[in-house]
Structures are given as structure tokens and as C-alpha cells.
Coordinates of C-alpha atoms in Angstrom, one line a residue:
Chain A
X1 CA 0.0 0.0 0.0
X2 CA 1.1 3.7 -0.8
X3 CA 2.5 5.8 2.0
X4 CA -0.5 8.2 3.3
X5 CA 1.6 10.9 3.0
X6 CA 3.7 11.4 -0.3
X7 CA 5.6 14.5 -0.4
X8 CA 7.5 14.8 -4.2
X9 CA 10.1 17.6 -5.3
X10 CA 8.3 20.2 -3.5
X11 CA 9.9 23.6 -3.9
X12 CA 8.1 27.4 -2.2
X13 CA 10.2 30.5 -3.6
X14 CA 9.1 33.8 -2.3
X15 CA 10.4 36.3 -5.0
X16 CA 14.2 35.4 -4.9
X17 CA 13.8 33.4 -1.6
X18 CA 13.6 30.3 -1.8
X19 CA 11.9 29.1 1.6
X20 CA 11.7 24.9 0.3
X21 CA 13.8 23.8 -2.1
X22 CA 12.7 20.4 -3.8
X23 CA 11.8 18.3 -0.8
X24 CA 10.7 14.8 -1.5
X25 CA 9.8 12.0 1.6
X26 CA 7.0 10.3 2.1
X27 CA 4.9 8.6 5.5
X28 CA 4.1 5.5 5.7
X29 CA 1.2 4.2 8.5
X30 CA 2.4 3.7 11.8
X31 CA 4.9 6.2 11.5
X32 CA 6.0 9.0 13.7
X33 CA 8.2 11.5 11.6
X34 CA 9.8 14.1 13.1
X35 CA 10.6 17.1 11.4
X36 CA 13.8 19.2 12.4
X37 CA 15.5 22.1 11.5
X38 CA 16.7 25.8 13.0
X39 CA 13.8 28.8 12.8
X40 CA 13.2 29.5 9.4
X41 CA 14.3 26.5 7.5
X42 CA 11.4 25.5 6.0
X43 CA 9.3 23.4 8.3
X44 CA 6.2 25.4 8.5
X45 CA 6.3 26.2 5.2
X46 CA 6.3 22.3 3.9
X47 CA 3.4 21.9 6.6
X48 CA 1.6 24.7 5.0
X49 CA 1.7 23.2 1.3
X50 CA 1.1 19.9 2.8
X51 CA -2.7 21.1 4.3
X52 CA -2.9 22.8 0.9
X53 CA -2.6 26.0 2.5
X54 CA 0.5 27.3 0.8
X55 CA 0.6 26.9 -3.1
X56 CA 3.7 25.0 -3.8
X57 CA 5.8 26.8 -6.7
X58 CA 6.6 23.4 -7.9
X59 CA 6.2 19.9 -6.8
X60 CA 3.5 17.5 -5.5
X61 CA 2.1 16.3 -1.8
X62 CA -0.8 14.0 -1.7
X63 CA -2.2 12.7 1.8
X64 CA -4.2 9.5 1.4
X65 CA -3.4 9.3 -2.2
X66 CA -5.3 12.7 -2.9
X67 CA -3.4 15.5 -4.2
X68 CA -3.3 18.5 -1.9
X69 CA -4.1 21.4 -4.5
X70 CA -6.0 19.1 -7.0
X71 CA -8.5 17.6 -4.7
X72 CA -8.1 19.4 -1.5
X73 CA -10.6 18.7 0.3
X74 CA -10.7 15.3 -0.3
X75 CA -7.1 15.6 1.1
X76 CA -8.1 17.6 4.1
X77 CA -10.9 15.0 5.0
X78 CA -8.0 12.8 6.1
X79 CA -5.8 15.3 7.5
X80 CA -5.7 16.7 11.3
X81 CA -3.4 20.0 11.1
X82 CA -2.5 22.0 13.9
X83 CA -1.3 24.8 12.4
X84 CA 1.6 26.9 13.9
X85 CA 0.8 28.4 16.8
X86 CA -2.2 26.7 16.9
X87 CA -4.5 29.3 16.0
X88 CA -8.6 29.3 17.0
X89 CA -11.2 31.7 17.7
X90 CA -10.9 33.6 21.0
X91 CA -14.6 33.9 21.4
X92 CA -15.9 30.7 21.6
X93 CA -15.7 28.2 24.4
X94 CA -13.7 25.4 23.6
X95 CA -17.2 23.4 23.4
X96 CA -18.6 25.6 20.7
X97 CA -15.1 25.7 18.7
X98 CA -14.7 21.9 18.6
X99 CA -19.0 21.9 17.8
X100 CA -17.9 23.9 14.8
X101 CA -15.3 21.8 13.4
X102 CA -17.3 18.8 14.5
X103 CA -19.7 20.4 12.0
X104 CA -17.6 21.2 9.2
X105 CA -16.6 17.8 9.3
X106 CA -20.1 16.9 8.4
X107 CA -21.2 15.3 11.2
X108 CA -24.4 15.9 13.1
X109 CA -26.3 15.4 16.4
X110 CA -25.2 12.3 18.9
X111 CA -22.4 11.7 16.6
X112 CA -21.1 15.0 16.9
X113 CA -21.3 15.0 20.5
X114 CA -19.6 12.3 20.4
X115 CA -16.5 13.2 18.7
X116 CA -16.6 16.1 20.7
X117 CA -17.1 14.7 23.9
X118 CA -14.2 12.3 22.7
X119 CA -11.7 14.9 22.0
X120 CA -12.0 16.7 24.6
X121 CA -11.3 13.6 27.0
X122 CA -8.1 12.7 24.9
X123 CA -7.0 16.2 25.2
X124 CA -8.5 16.5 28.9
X125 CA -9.9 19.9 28.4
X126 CA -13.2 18.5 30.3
X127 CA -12.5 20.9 33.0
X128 CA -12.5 24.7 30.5
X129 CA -14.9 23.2 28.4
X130 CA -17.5 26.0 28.6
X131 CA -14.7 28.9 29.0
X132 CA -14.2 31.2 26.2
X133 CA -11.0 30.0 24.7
X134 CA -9.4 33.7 24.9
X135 CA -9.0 33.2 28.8
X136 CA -7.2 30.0 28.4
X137 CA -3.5 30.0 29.1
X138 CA -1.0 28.9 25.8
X139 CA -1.0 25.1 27.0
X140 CA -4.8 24.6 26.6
X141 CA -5.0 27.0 23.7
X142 CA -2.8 24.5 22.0
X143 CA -4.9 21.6 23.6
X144 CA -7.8 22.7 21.7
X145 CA -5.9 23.2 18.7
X146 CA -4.7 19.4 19.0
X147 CA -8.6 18.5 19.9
X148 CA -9.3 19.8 16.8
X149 CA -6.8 17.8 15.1
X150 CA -8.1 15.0 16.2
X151 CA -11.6 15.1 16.4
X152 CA -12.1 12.8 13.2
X153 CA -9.5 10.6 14.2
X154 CA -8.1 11.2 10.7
X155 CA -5.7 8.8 9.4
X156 CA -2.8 11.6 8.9
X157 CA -1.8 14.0 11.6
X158 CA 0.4 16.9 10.3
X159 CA 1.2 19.0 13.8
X160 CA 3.8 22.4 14.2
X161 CA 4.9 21.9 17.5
X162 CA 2.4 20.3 19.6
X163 CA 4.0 20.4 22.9
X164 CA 5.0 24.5 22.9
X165 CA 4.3 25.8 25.3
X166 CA 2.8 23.2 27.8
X167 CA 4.5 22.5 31.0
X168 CA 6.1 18.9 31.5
X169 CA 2.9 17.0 32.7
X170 CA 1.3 18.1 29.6
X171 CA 4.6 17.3 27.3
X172 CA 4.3 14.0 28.5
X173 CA 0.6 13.2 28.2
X174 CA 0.6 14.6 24.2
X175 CA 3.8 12.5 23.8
X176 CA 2.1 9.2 25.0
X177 CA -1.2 10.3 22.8
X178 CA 0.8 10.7 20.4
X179 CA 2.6 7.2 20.4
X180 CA -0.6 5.3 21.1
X181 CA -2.1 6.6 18.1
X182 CA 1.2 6.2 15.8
X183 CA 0.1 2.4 15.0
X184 CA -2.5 3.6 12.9
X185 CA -1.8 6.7 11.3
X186 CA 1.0 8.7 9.8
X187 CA 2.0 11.6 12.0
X188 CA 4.3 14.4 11.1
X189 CA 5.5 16.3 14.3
X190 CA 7.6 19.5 13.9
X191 CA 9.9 20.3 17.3
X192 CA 12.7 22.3 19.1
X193 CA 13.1 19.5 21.3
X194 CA 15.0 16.9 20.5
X195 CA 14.2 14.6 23.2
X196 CA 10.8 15.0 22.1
X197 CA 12.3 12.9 18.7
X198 CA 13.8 10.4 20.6
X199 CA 10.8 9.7 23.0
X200 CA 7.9 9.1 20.1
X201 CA 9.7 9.4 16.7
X202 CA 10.3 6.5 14.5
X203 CA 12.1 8.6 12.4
X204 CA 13.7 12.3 12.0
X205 CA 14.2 14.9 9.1
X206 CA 16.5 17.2 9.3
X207 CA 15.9 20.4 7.2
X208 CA 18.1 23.4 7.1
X209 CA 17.5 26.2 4.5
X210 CA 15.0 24.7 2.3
X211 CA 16.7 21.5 2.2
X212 CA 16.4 17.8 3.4
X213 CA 20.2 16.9 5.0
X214 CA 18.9 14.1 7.0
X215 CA 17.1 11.3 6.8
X216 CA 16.9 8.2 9.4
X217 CA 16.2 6.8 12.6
X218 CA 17.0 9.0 15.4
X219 CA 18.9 6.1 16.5
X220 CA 21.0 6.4 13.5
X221 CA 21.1 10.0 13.4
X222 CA 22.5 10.2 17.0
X223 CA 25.3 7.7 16.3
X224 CA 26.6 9.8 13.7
X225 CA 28.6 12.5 15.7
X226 CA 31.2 10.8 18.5
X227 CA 28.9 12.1 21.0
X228 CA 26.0 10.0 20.7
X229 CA 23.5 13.1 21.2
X230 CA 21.3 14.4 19.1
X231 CA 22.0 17.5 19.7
X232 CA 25.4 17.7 18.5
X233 CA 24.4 16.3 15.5
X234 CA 21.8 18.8 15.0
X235 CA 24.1 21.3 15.4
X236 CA 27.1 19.8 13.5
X237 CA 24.7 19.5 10.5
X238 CA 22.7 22.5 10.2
X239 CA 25.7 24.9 11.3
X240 CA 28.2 22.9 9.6
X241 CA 31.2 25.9 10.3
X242 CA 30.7 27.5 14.1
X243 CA 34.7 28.2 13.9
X244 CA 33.5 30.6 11.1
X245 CA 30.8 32.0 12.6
X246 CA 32.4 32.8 15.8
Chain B
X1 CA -24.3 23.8 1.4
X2 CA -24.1 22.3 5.0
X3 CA -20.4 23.8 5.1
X4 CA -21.3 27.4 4.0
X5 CA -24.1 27.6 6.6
X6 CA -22.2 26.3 9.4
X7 CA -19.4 29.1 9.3
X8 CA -22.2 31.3 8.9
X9 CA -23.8 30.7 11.7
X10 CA -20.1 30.5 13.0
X11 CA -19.8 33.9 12.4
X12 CA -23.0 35.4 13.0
X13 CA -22.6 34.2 16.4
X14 CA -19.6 36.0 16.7
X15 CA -21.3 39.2 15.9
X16 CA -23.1 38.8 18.9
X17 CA -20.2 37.6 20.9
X18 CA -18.4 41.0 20.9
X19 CA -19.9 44.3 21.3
X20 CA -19.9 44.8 17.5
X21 CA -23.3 43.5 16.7
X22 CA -25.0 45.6 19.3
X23 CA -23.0 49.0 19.1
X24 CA -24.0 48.5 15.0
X25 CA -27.4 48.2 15.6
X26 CA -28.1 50.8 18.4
X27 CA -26.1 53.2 16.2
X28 CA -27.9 52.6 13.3
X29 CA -31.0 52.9 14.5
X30 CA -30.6 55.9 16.1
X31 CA -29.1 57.5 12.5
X32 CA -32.3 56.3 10.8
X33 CA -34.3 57.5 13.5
X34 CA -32.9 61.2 13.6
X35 CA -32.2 61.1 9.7
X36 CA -35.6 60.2 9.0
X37 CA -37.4 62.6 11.8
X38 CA -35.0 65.5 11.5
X39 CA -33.4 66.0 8.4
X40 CA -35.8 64.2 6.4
X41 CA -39.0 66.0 7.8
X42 CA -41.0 63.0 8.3
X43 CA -43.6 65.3 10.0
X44 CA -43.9 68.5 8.0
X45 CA -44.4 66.1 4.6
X46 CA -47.9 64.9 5.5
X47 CA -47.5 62.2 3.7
X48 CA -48.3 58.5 4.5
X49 CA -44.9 56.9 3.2
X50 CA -41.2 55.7 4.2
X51 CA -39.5 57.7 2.0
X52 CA -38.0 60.1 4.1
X53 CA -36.6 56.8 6.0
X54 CA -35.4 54.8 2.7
X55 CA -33.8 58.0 1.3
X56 CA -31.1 58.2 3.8
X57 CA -30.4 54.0 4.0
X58 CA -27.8 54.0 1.4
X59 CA -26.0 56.8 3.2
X60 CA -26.3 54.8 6.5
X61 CA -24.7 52.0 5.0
X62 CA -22.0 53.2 3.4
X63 CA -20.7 54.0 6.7
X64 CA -21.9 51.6 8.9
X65 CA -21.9 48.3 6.3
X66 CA -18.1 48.1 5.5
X67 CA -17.7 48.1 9.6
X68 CA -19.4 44.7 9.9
X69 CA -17.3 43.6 6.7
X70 CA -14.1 45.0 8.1
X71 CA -13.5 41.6 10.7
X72 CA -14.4 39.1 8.2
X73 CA -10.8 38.6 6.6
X74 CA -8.7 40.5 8.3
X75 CA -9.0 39.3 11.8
X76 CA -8.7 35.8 10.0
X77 CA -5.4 37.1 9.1
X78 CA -4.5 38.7 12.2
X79 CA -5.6 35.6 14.1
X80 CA -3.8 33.3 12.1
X81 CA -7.4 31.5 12.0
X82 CA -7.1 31.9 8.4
X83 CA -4.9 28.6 8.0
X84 CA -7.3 26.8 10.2
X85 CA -10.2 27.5 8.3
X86 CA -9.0 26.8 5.2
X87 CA -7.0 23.3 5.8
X88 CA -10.6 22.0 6.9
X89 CA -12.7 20.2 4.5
X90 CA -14.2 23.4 2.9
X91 CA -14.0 25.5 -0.2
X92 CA -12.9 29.3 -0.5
X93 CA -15.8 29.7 -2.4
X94 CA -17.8 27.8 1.1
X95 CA -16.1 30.5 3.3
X96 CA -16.4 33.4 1.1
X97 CA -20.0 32.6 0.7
X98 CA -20.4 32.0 4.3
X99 CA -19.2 34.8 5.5
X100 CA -21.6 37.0 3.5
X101 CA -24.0 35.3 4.6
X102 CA -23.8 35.8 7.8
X103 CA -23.3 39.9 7.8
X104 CA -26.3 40.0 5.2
X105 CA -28.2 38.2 7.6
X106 CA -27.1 40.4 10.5
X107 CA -27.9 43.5 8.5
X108 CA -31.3 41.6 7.8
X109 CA -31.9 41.6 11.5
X110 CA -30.7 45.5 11.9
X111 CA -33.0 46.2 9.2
X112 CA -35.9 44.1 10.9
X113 CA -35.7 46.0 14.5
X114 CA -36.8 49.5 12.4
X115 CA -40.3 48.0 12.6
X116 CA -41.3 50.8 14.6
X117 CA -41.4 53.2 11.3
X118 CA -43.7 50.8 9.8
X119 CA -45.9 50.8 12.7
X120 CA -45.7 54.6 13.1
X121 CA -46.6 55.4 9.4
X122 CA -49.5 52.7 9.5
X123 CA -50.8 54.3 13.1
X124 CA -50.8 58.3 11.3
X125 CA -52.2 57.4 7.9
X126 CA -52.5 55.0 5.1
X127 CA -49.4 54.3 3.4
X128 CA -48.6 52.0 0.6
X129 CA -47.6 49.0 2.2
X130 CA -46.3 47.2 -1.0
X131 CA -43.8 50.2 -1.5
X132 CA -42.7 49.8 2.0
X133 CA -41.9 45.9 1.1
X134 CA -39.8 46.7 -2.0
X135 CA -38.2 49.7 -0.2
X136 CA -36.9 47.3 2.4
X137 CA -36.3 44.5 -0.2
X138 CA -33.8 47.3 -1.8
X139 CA -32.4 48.5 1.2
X140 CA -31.6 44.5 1.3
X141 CA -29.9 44.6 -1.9
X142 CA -27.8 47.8 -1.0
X143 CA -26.7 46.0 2.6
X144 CA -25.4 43.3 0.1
X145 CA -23.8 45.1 -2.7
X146 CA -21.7 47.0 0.3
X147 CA -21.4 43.5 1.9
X148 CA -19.5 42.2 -0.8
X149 CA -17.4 44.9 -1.4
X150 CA -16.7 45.6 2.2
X151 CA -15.4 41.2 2.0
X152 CA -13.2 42.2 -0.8
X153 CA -11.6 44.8 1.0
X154 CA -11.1 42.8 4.1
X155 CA -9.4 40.2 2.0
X156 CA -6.8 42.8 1.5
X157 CA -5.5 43.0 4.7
X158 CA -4.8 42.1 8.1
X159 CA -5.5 45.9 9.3
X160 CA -9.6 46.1 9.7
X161 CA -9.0 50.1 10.1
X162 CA -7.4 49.9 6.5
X163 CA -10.4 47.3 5.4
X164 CA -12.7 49.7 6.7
X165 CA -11.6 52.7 4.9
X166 CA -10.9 50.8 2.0
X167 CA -14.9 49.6 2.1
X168 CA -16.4 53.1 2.5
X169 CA -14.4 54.5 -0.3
X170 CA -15.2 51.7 -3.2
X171 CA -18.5 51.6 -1.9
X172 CA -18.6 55.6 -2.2
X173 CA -17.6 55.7 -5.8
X174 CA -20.1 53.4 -6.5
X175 CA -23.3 55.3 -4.5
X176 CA -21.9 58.5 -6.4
X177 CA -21.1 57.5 -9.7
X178 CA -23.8 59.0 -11.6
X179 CA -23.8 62.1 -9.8
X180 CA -22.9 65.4 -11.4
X181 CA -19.7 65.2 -9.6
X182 CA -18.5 62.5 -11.0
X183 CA -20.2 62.1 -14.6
X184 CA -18.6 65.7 -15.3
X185 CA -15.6 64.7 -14.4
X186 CA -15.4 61.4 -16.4
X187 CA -17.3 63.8 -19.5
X188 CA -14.5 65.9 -19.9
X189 CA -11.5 63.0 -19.2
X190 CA -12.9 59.6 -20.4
X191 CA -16.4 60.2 -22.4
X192 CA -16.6 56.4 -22.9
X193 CA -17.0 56.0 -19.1
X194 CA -20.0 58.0 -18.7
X195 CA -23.1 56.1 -19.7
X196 CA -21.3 52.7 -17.7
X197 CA -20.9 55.0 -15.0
X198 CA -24.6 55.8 -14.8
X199 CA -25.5 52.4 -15.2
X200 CA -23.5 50.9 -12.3
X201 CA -24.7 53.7 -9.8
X202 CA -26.2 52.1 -6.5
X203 CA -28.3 54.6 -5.2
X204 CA -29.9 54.6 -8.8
X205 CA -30.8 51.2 -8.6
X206 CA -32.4 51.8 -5.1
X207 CA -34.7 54.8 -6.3
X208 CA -37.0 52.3 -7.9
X209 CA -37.4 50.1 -5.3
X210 CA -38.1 53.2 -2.9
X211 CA -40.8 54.3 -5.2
X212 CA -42.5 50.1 -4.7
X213 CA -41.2 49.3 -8.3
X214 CA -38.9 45.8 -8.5
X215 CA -37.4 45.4 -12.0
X216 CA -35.9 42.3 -13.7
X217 CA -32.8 44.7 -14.5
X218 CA -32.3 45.7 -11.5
X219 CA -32.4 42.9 -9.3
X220 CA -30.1 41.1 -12.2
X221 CA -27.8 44.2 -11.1
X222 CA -27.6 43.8 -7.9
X223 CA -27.1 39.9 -8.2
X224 CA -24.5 40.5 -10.9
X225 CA -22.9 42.9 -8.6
X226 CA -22.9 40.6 -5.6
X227 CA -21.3 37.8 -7.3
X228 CA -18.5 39.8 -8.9
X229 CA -17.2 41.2 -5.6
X230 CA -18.5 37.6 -3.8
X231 CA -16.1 36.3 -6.8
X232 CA -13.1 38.8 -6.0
X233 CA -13.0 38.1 -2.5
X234 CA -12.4 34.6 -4.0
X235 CA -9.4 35.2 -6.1
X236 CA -7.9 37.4 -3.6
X237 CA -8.2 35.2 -1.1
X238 CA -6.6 32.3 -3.1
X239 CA -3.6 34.7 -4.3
X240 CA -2.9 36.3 -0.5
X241 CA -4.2 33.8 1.9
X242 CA -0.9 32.8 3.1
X243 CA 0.8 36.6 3.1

């Protein structure tokens, strides 16, 4: 069976900038892929084109076999995205703001409640479910952004940096959602934190300045600097001279 | 369909969760009360009709209209929301048409709660009731013609203050442009412009339904109008949603 996320020589420029520059991987199920790099490399921006939001300057992504810009929302039916920052409406209570997604996802009455009511208990927001979500502090604002990810229990999760901003408790409960959903879908994770990679990642990308300069394991990746750490292999390969730059 | 109605009634609730929705309509219905009473002589006419009240609902409008539009896009923007909406299973066109939807229903309801003219003009005398339908059917079709311009020029930007100003000047040109002012202007500089300037002018369009008449041509106008900007909001959208 295909991979359910298929990413193919996908380029962004911005005039003479060229943010992605021909990126091809793809996700298979059961995978956990963690996706790397310093600020501005490029992460977001693959994201982006990958929920269709961004139109690639070149290049394909399909998720579930559908292709992002062709059939989109066919595409986004089997996506959950939380975008960066994890944006929602500071308005509504986090009830009403799952309701509407519940909604847009087509579904209706006890079934809605349902997936609500579902969501909310994976996410445990049960106890701010009726606050307006503009007096929640960053770590449930980024709750309910993974709530709605999740809602439809899609079969590909596409998330930029799910664990920002939550203390350790929380870290550690989205990291063991995470891995006890990875058998059945394909999950791209963007992070800062490596540990977070080596905790629920089956496998890490490294991207620095539009570019894919790693690939593998993050068993493999670690091994590959004398220091075993991941760190110093992030480092070592995405600021390949720091003699120069000091 | 199901889509487009939820984010309307998405966003029409969020009329009514901020101040917005009720500052709008108490505002508005205090300029239509002292337009209509004052300036427009309501009184000293003696005469059984709305017409003082219609005359000054484009006017109205044109300020007050592109101040509902002014969140639609740009606090999207501002928000980030923008990426959330449109990475779920829904068209631009959905969202475009949903969000118009939802301000020309609110306007609907603002236009509704002046119900007291009717009553009034129907307690002092015998009015035309028919021409008091189509007036309001008109001032329908204005609140939407401003609508989707006032969406277009929240596409724009993330700023609403710039959306705003934006919506009361496009929508200006087009209230105006068969006026004197402006059909001189055009006569001595572009001749060809003239007679499509006269043709595209909004408050035109309303005079007939203020006098009870609805035309084919005229309600083809205002739909054709609609749709363009609806259409625009579209393309803009699609070329700057990610800016």
C-alpha cells in the first residue's frame, strides 16, 4: 500500500527566496516522523503546502493518495493539522469551537457530540470546556488546537509543535497520545526539542535552508557525531562551520 | 451547502459575541431614526410613506456596512485563523459565501428591529404597504452590494481600520457614480465611461425600489454585482491567503 503521506520535489520561492527547495519524503502508516530544522528552514512552510494551505511553486504532496491542490478537500478530510501556533477563535468556548469543526466535518447530532465529547477527553480539556477559549493559558490554547486535530481521528496528523508551550505534565501526556495513536496513522511532528524525537519518533528529518540533509532513525542520526546526542548532530549539520561563525 | 451555513452561523454568532453587533445596531437605528425625523421632515411632509426613511439607507450604510465587513478577513489574518479555516474540508468559495451570509443576515436583523417606522406610518395614515416591502427588499440589496465589497476589502489586509476605509471609499464611488460630480468629471476625461458610470450607480438602482417598483434589471444588477465582488473576495483570497 502507498504511503499516506507522499511529499514529491516540492519547492516554495518567495520572490528570490527560496523558503523549500525540492523536498521529496513520504509517511508510511504507523509512523512517527519528526521534522527538524533551525527557525526559518522550511518546516512550517512544507506543513503549510502539505494542508494545501500554501501553493507550492513546484512539486507535489498528496495525503491518502489525494493531491493537496487538485483535490483538497478530499485531502483535508484525512488530515488533522494543527497549524503553527495553533490558531482558534478567541470567542468561543472550547465546546462551541470543537461543535464547529465537528460540524464542518459533516457530522451531526449524537455523533457530533460524540466526537466532541471524545476529544475533549483525549485532550483533557473537560475541566475549561464551557470557557471562552481567549482566557485559556497557551497550553490549553494548543490543547484545543490538537482537539481539533483529532476530532475525526483522521488517518494523517500533520502537527507544528504540539508540545509549545505546555509545562512537562502536559509534554508527557501529548507525547504518550501521540505514540498510542502512531500504530494507525502517519503523523508528522515538527519540534525544538529533541528529546521530544527520541521519545515518540520512529524517524527524524532534518531540514536546514529549504533542504532535506537528514534522513533516518533517530537512533542512526545520534550515532553519527562521536557524542551519541542528538543535539550535536543537529548542530554539527545545520551549522556545519561554528569556527567561522564565531 | 451544509459547510457554508455552518461558518455562517459561525460567524453570526460571533457578531453577537463581541460588542460589535449591538453597538452597529443601536447606532444605526438611532441615525435612521434622527435622519428620518430631522433631516428628512418625516412630520412636515404629511404624507403616509417611508421615503424620508429609505432616502437616507444607502448613506447609512455606506458607513456603517463596511464596519461589519471590516473583521471578516482580516482578523482571520491577524488571528492566524485563516490557515485553520482553510486546511478543513471546505472550499474558498464555502467561506467566502459564508461569511456573506452571515453579515447579510445580520444587516437583515438590523433592518428588521426598524419595525417601529412601519408601525408609526401605518398608526398616522394609510401608506402603501407594497412600496414599504420593496423599499426594504432594496435596502436589502444595498446592505449586500456593500457587503461584498466591504469582503473584498477585508481580504486585502490584516489591518480592519485599513479594510474599513478601503470599504467606505469603493463603496462611495459606486453610491456616487452617476452624480454630477463625478459624470462631469469622467465627460470631460474619459467620455466612454460616462453612460457605464450611470448604469453601475447604487443609489440609482435603489430609487426604484423606494418608489415600490422591482425590476428584472435591476435585481439582475444587484445579483451580478454581488457575485462579482463575492467572486473577488475569492481570487484574492486564493492569491494572498498565506501573506
Amino acid at each position: 500500500m502507498a504511503a499516506l503521506i507522499e511529499i514529491e520535489h516540492l519547492s516554495k520561492r518567495f520572490g528570490a527566496f527560496t523558503a523549500v527547495d525540492d523536498v521529496s519524503f513520504s509517511v508510511a502508516r504507523g509512523e512517527v516522523l519528526g521534522f527538524l530544522g533551525p527557525n526559518g528552514a522550511g518546516k512550517s512552510t512544507t506543513m503549510k503546502m502539505l494542508a494545501g494551505f500554501v501553493t507550492p511553486s513546484d512539486g507535489q504532496a498528496r495525503i491518502c493518495g489525494h493531491d493537496v491542490q487538485a483535490a483538497g478537500i478530499a485531502a483535508r478530510r484525512c488530515l488533522g493539522f494543527l497549524p503553527e501556533g495553533a490558531p482558534t477563535y478567541p470567542e468561543m468556548s472550547v465546546d462551541a469551537f470543537l461543535r464547529f469543526a465537528a460540524a464542518i466535518r459533516g457530522y451531526r447530532g449524537a455523533e457530533a457530540s460524540e466526537r466532541v465529547a471524545r476529544a475533549i477527553d483525549l485532550t483533557t480539556l473537560a475541566g475549561v470546556r464551557l470557557q471562552p477559549i481567549e482566557t485559556l493559558s497557551k497550553g490549553f490554547k494548543r490543547r484545543v488546537g490538537l482537539a481539533q486535530a483529532l476530532l475525526h481521528d483522521p488517518p494523517v496528523l500533520v502537527l507544528d509543535e504540539p508540545t509549545d508551550g505546555l509545562d512537562p505534565n502536559q509534554k508527557f501526556e501529548v507525547r504518550s497520545l501521540i505514540a498510542g495513536m502512531a500504530k494507525e496513522k502517519a503523523i508528522i511532528i515538527s519540534t525544538h526539542i529533541l528529546e521530544e524525537v527520541e521519545a515518540v519518533c520512529s524517524r527524524a528529518i532534518i531540514i536546514a535552508a529549504g533542504r532535506v540533509v537528514a534522513d533516518a532513525t533517530p537512533g542512526e542520526l545520534a550515532r553519527r557525531h562521536p557524542s551519541g546526542k542528538l543535539d550535536d548532530v543537529f548542530r554539527a549539520i545545520t551549522n556545519p562551520s561554528p569556527s567561522r561563525a564565531a | 451547502m451544509r459547510a457554508t451555513l455552518t461558518i455562517a452561523r459561525r460567524e453570526l454568532a460571533g457578531y453577537f459575541a463581541t460588542p460589535v453587533a449591538w453597538v452597529f445596531i443601536v447606532i444605526f437605528l438611532v441615525l435612521q431614526g434622527a435622519l428620518t425625523f430631522g433631516l428628512g421632515n418625516f412630520f412636515d411632509r404629511d404624507q403616509a410613506d417611508l421615503l424620508p426613511f429609505f432616502q437616507f439607507i444607502p448613506w447609512v450604510f455606506l458607513l456603517l456596512v463596511p464596519a461589519i465587513t471590516m473583521r471578516l478577513w482580516a482578523e482571520e489574518r491577524r488571528l492566524g485563523t485563516i490557515e485553520l479555516l482553510l486546511t478543513l474540508p471546505v472550499s474558498q468559495g464555502q467561506a467566502v459565501l459564508g461569511k456573506f451570509i452571515a453579515a447579510w443576515a445580520f444587516c437583515a436583523i438590523a433592518l428588521a428591529l426598524t419595525f417601529p417606522f412601519v408601525i408609526t406610518v401605518n398608526l398616522l395614515g394609510h401608506p402603501d404597504n407594497g412600496a414599504i416591502a420593496t423599499g426594504y427588499l432594496g435596502s436589502l440589496l444595498v446592505a449586500g452590494a456593500f457587503l461584498a465589497v466591504g469582503e473584498a476589502a477585508s481580504a486585502l489586509t490584516k489591518n480592519q481600520v485599513i479594510a474599513f476605509v478601503l470599504g467606505v471609499a469603493i463603496c462611495f464611488v459606486f453610491a456616487v457614480s452617476s452624480y454630477p460630480l463625478v459624470t462631469d468629471f469622467l465627460g470631460r476625461n474619459a467620455p466612454v465611461l460616462v453612460a457605464l458610470a450611470r448604469r453601475i450607480c447604487i443609489t440609482d438602482r435603489f430609487l426604484s425600489f423606494m418608489r415600490g417598483l422591482i425590476e428584472a434589471r435591476d435585481l439582475i444588477y444587484f445579483a451580478s454585482f454581488i457575485g462579482f465582488w463575492l467572486f473577488a473576495t475569492s481570487v484574492i483570497i486564493e492569491h494572498r491567503k498565506a501573506d
